[in-house]
Coordinates of C-alpha atoms in Angstrom, one line a residue:
X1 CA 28.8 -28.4 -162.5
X2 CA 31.1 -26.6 -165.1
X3 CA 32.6 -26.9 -168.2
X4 CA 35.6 -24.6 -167.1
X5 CA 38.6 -26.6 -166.5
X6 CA 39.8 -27.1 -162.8
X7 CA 42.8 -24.5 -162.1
X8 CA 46.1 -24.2 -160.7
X9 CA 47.5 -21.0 -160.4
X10 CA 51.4 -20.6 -158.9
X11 CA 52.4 -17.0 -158.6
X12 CA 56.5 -16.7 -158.6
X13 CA 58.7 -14.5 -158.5
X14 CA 61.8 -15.2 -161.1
X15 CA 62.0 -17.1 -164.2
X16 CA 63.6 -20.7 -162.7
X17 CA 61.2 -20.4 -159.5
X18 CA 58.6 -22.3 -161.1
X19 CA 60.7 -25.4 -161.3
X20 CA 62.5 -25.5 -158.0
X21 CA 59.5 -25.7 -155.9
X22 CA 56.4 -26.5 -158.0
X23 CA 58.1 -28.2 -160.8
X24 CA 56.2 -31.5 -160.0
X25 CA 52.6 -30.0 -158.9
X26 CA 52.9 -28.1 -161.8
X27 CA 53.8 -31.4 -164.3
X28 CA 51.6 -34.0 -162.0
X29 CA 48.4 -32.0 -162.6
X30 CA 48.9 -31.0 -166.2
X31 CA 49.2 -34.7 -167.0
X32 CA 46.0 -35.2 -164.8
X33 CA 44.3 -32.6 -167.1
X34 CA 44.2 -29.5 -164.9
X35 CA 45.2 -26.0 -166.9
X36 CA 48.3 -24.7 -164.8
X37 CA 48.9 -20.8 -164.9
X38 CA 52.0 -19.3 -164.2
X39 CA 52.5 -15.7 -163.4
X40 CA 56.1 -15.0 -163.5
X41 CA 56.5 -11.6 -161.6
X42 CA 59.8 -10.0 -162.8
X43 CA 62.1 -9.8 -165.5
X44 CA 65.0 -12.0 -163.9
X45 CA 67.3 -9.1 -165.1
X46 CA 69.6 -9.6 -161.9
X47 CA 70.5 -13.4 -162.8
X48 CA 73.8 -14.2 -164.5
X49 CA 75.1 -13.3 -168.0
X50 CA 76.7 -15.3 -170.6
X51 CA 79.6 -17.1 -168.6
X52 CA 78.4 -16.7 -165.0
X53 CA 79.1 -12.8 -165.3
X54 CA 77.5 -11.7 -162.0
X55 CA 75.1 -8.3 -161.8
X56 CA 77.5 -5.6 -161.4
X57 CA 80.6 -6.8 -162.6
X58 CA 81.8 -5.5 -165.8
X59 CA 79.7 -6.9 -169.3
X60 CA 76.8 -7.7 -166.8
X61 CA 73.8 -6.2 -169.4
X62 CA 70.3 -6.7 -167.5
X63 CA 68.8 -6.4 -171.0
X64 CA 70.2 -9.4 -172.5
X65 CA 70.1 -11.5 -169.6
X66 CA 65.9 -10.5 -169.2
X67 CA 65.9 -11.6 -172.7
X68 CA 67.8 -15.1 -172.8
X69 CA 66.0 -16.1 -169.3
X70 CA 62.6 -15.6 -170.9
X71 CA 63.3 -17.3 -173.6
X72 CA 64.4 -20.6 -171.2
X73 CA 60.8 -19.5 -168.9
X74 CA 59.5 -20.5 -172.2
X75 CA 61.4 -23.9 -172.6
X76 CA 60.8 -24.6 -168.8
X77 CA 57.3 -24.1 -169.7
X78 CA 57.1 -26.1 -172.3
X79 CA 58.9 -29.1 -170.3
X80 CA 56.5 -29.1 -167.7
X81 CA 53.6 -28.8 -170.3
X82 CA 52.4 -25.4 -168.3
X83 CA 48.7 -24.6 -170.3
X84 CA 49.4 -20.1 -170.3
X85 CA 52.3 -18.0 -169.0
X86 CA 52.0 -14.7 -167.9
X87 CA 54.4 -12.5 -167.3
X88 CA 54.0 -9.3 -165.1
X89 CA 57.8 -7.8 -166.3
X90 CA 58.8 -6.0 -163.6
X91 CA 62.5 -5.4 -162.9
X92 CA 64.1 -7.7 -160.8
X93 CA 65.0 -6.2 -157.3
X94 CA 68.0 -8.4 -156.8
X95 CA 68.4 -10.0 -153.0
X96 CA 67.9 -8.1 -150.0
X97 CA 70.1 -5.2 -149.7
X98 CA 71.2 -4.7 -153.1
X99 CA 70.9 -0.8 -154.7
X100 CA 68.4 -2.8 -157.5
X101 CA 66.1 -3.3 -154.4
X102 CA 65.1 0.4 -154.8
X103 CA 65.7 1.1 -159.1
X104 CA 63.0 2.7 -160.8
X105 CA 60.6 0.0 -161.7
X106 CA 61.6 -2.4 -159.4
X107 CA 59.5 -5.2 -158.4
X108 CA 60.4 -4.4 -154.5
X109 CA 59.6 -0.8 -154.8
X110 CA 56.5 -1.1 -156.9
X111 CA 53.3 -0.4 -154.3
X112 CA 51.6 -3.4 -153.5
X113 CA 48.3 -2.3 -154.8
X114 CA 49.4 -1.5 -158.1
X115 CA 50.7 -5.4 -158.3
X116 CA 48.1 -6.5 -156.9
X117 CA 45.4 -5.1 -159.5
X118 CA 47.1 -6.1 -162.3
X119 CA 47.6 -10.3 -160.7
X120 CA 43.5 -9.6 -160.1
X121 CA 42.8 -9.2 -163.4
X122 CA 44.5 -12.1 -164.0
X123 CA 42.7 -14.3 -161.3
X124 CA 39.2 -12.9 -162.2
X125 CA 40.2 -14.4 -166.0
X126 CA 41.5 -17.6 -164.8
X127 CA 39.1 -18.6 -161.7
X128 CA 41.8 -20.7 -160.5
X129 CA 40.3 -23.0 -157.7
X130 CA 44.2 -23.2 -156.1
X131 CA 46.3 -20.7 -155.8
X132 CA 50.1 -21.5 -155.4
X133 CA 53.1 -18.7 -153.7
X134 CA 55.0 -18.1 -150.9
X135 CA 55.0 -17.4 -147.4
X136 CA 55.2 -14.3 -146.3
X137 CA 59.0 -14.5 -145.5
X138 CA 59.3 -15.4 -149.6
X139 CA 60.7 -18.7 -148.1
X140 CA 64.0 -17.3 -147.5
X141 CA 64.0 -13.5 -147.2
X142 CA 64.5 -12.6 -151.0
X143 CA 62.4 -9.6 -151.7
X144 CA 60.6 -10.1 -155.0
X145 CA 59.7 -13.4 -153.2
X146 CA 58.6 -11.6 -150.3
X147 CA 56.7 -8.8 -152.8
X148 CA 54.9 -11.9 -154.8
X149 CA 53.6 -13.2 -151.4
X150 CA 52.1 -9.4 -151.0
X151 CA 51.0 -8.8 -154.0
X152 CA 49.0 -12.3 -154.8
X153 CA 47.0 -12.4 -151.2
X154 CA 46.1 -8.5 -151.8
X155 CA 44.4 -9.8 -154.9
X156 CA 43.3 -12.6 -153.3
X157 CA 41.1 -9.7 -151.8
X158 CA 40.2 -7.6 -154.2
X159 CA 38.2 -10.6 -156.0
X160 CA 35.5 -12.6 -154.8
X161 CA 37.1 -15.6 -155.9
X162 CA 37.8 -18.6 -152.7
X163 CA 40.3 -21.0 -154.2
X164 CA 42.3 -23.2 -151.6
X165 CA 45.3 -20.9 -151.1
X166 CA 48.9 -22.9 -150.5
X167 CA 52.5 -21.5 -149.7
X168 CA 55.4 -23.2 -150.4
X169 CA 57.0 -24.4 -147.5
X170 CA 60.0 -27.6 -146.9
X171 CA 60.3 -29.4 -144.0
X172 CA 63.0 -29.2 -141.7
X173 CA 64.1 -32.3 -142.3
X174 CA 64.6 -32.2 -145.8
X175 CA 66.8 -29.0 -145.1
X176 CA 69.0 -31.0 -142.8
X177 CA 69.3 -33.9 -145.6
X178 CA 69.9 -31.4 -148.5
X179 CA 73.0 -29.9 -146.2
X180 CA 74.6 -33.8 -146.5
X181 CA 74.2 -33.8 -149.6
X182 CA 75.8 -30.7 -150.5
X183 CA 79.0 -32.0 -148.0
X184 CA 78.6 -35.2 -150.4
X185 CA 78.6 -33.7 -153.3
X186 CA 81.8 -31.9 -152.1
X187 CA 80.3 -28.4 -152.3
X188 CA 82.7 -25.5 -150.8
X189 CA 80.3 -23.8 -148.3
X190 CA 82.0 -21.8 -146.0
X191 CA 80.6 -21.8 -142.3
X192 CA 77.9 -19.1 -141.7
X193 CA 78.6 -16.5 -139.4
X194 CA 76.0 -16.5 -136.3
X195 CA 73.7 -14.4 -137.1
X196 CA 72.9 -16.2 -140.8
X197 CA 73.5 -19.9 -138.7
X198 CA 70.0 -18.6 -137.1
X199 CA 68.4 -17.9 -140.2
X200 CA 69.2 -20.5 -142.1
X201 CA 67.8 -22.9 -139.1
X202 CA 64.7 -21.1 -139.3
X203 CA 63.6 -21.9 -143.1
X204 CA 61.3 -24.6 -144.1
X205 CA 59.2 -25.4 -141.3
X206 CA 58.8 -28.5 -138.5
X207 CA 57.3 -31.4 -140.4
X208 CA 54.8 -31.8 -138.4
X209 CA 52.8 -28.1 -139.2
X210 CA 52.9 -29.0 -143.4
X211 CA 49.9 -29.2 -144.1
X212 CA 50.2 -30.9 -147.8
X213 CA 52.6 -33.4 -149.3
X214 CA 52.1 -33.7 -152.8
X215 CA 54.3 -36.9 -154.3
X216 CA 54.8 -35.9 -157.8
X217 CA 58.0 -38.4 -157.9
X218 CA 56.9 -40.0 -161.2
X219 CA 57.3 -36.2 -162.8
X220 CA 61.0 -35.4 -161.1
X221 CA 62.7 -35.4 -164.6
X222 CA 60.5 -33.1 -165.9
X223 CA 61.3 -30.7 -162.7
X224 CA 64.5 -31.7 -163.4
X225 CA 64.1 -31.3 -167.5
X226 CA 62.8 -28.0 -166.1
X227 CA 65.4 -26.8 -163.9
X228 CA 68.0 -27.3 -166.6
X229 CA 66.1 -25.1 -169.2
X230 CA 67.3 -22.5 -166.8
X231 CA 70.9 -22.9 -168.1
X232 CA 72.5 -19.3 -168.3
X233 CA 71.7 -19.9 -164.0
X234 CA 73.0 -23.4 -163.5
X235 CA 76.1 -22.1 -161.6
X236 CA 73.4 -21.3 -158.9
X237 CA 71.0 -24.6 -159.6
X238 CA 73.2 -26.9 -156.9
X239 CA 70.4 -29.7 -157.3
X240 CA 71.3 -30.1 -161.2
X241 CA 74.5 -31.4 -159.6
X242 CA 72.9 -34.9 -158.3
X243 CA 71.8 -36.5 -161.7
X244 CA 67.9 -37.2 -162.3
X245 CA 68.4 -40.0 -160.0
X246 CA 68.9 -38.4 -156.8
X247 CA 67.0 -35.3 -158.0
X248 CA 64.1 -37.4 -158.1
X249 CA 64.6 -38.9 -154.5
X250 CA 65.5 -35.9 -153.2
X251 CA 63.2 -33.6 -155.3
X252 CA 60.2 -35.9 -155.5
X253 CA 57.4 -34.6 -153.0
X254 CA 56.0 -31.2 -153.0
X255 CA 55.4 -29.7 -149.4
X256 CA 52.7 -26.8 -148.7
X257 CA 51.1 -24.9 -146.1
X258 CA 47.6 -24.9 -146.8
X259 CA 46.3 -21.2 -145.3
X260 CA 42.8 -19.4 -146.4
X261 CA 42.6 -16.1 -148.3
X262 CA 43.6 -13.6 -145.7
X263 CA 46.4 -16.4 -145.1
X264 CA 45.5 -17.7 -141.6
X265 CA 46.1 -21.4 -141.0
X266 CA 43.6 -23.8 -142.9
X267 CA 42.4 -27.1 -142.0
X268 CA 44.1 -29.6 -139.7
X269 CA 43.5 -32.5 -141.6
X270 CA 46.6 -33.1 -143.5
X271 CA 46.6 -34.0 -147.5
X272 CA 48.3 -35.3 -150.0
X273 CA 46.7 -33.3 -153.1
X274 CA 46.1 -29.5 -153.6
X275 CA 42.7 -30.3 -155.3
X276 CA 41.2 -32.6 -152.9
X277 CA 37.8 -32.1 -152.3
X278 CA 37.6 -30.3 -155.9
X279 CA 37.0 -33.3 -157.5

């Protein structure tokens, strides 16, 4: 046994990302007593400016919007009682495609080794015994989402560290149910062309290959709480639209893929906590 403190770790890639999908774990088990680490891997410098002003668009500054977001990282942090925040501070690569994919300093164009390194360091000071990011898709396509996944299972390697290793994941189901809801909560969402109709059936996964499903219900207004800190990006947060209430009902569980360090497929056995068997 050990005095040092059981560990979470969630690696993500934009200030707001720790709320939207580990929000609960991230509130459940620092009530429960476990230190949670966030690594926040980029600067958010692409979000939205003062008044919804879009990157590119005239009065967009990248520099004042890196510095109001982490400002509200902090307040999200704070909501969701997160024990130490790191933040790695590379520019924000905007979503596939854009020209900030490929800027000087980018998170996308950075080499994976060099990111890598630097979130090893990190692990080797922390020991976390779970480690939390995405798949290697980045959940959706986005590319500091996809460079995150890169970066935190090539550190995964260059340590001799073996914590239980999780990606986010949501089930299929709970895509189909979040699509009504949007039509309930009368959003205007034009119809996807072909091509992005395909895609968007293939994210989340089948519920019956999630591996963990965390209920962290009892914390959905902190997530929620959390979310909101994130208000210079609400015009992109649809779920702040459905009150606490639904949030929570909606919003409640956590789902993972539970994978080892070189990210194949972990045990069968399906769970309902990322530390069991740690304690």
């Amino acid at each position: 046994m050990t005095d040092r403190p059981l560990t979470l770790m969630a690696v993500h890639a934009h200030p707001d990302d720790e709320a939207t999908g580990t929000g609960g774990v991230l509130a459940r088990y620092a009530a429960e007593g476990i230190r949670t680490v966030l690594v926040t891997c980029t600067d958010g410098g692409c979000g939205d400016g003062p008044g919804g002003v879009k990157p590119g668009e005239p009065g967009h500054d990248a520099a004042a919007v890196t510095a109001m977001r982490r400002e509200e990282l902090k307040a999200s942090c704070d909501v969701l009682k997160i024990s130490d925040l790191e933040t790695l501070d590379y520019a924000d690569s905007g979503m596939m495609g854009w020209a900030t994919n490929d800027a000087p300093g980018s998170f996308w164009r950075t080499p994976v080794e060099e990111g890598a390194a630097r979130l090893a360091e990190l692990m080797r000071h922390y020991r976390p015994d779970v480690v939390v990011t995405y798949d290697e898709n980045g959940f959706y396509g986005h590319p500091d989402h996809i460079q995150a996944h890169r970066i935190t299972m090539a550190a995964l390697e260059m340590t001799a560290l073996t914590p239980k290793v999780y990606w986010t994941t949501m089930p299929r189901s709970a895509m189909r149910r979040f699509g009504e809801v949007m039509r309930e909560f009368g959003e205007d969402m034009p119809a996807p062309d072909p091509a992005e109709a395909a895609a968007l059936a293939e994210i989340g996964l089948p519920d019956d290959e999630i591996t963990t499903w965390v209920d962290a219900t009892a914390f959905s207004g902190q997530k929620f709480d959390a979310l909101a800190a994130h208000a210079s990006q609400g015009e992109n947060i649809f779920f702040l639209k459905m009150g606490k209430e639904r949030f929570g009902e909606l919003m409640g569980v956590e789902t993972f893929v539970r994978v080892d360090t070189t990210g194949a497929a972990g045990p069968a056995e399906p769970e309902n906590d990322l530390f069991a068997g740690l304690r």
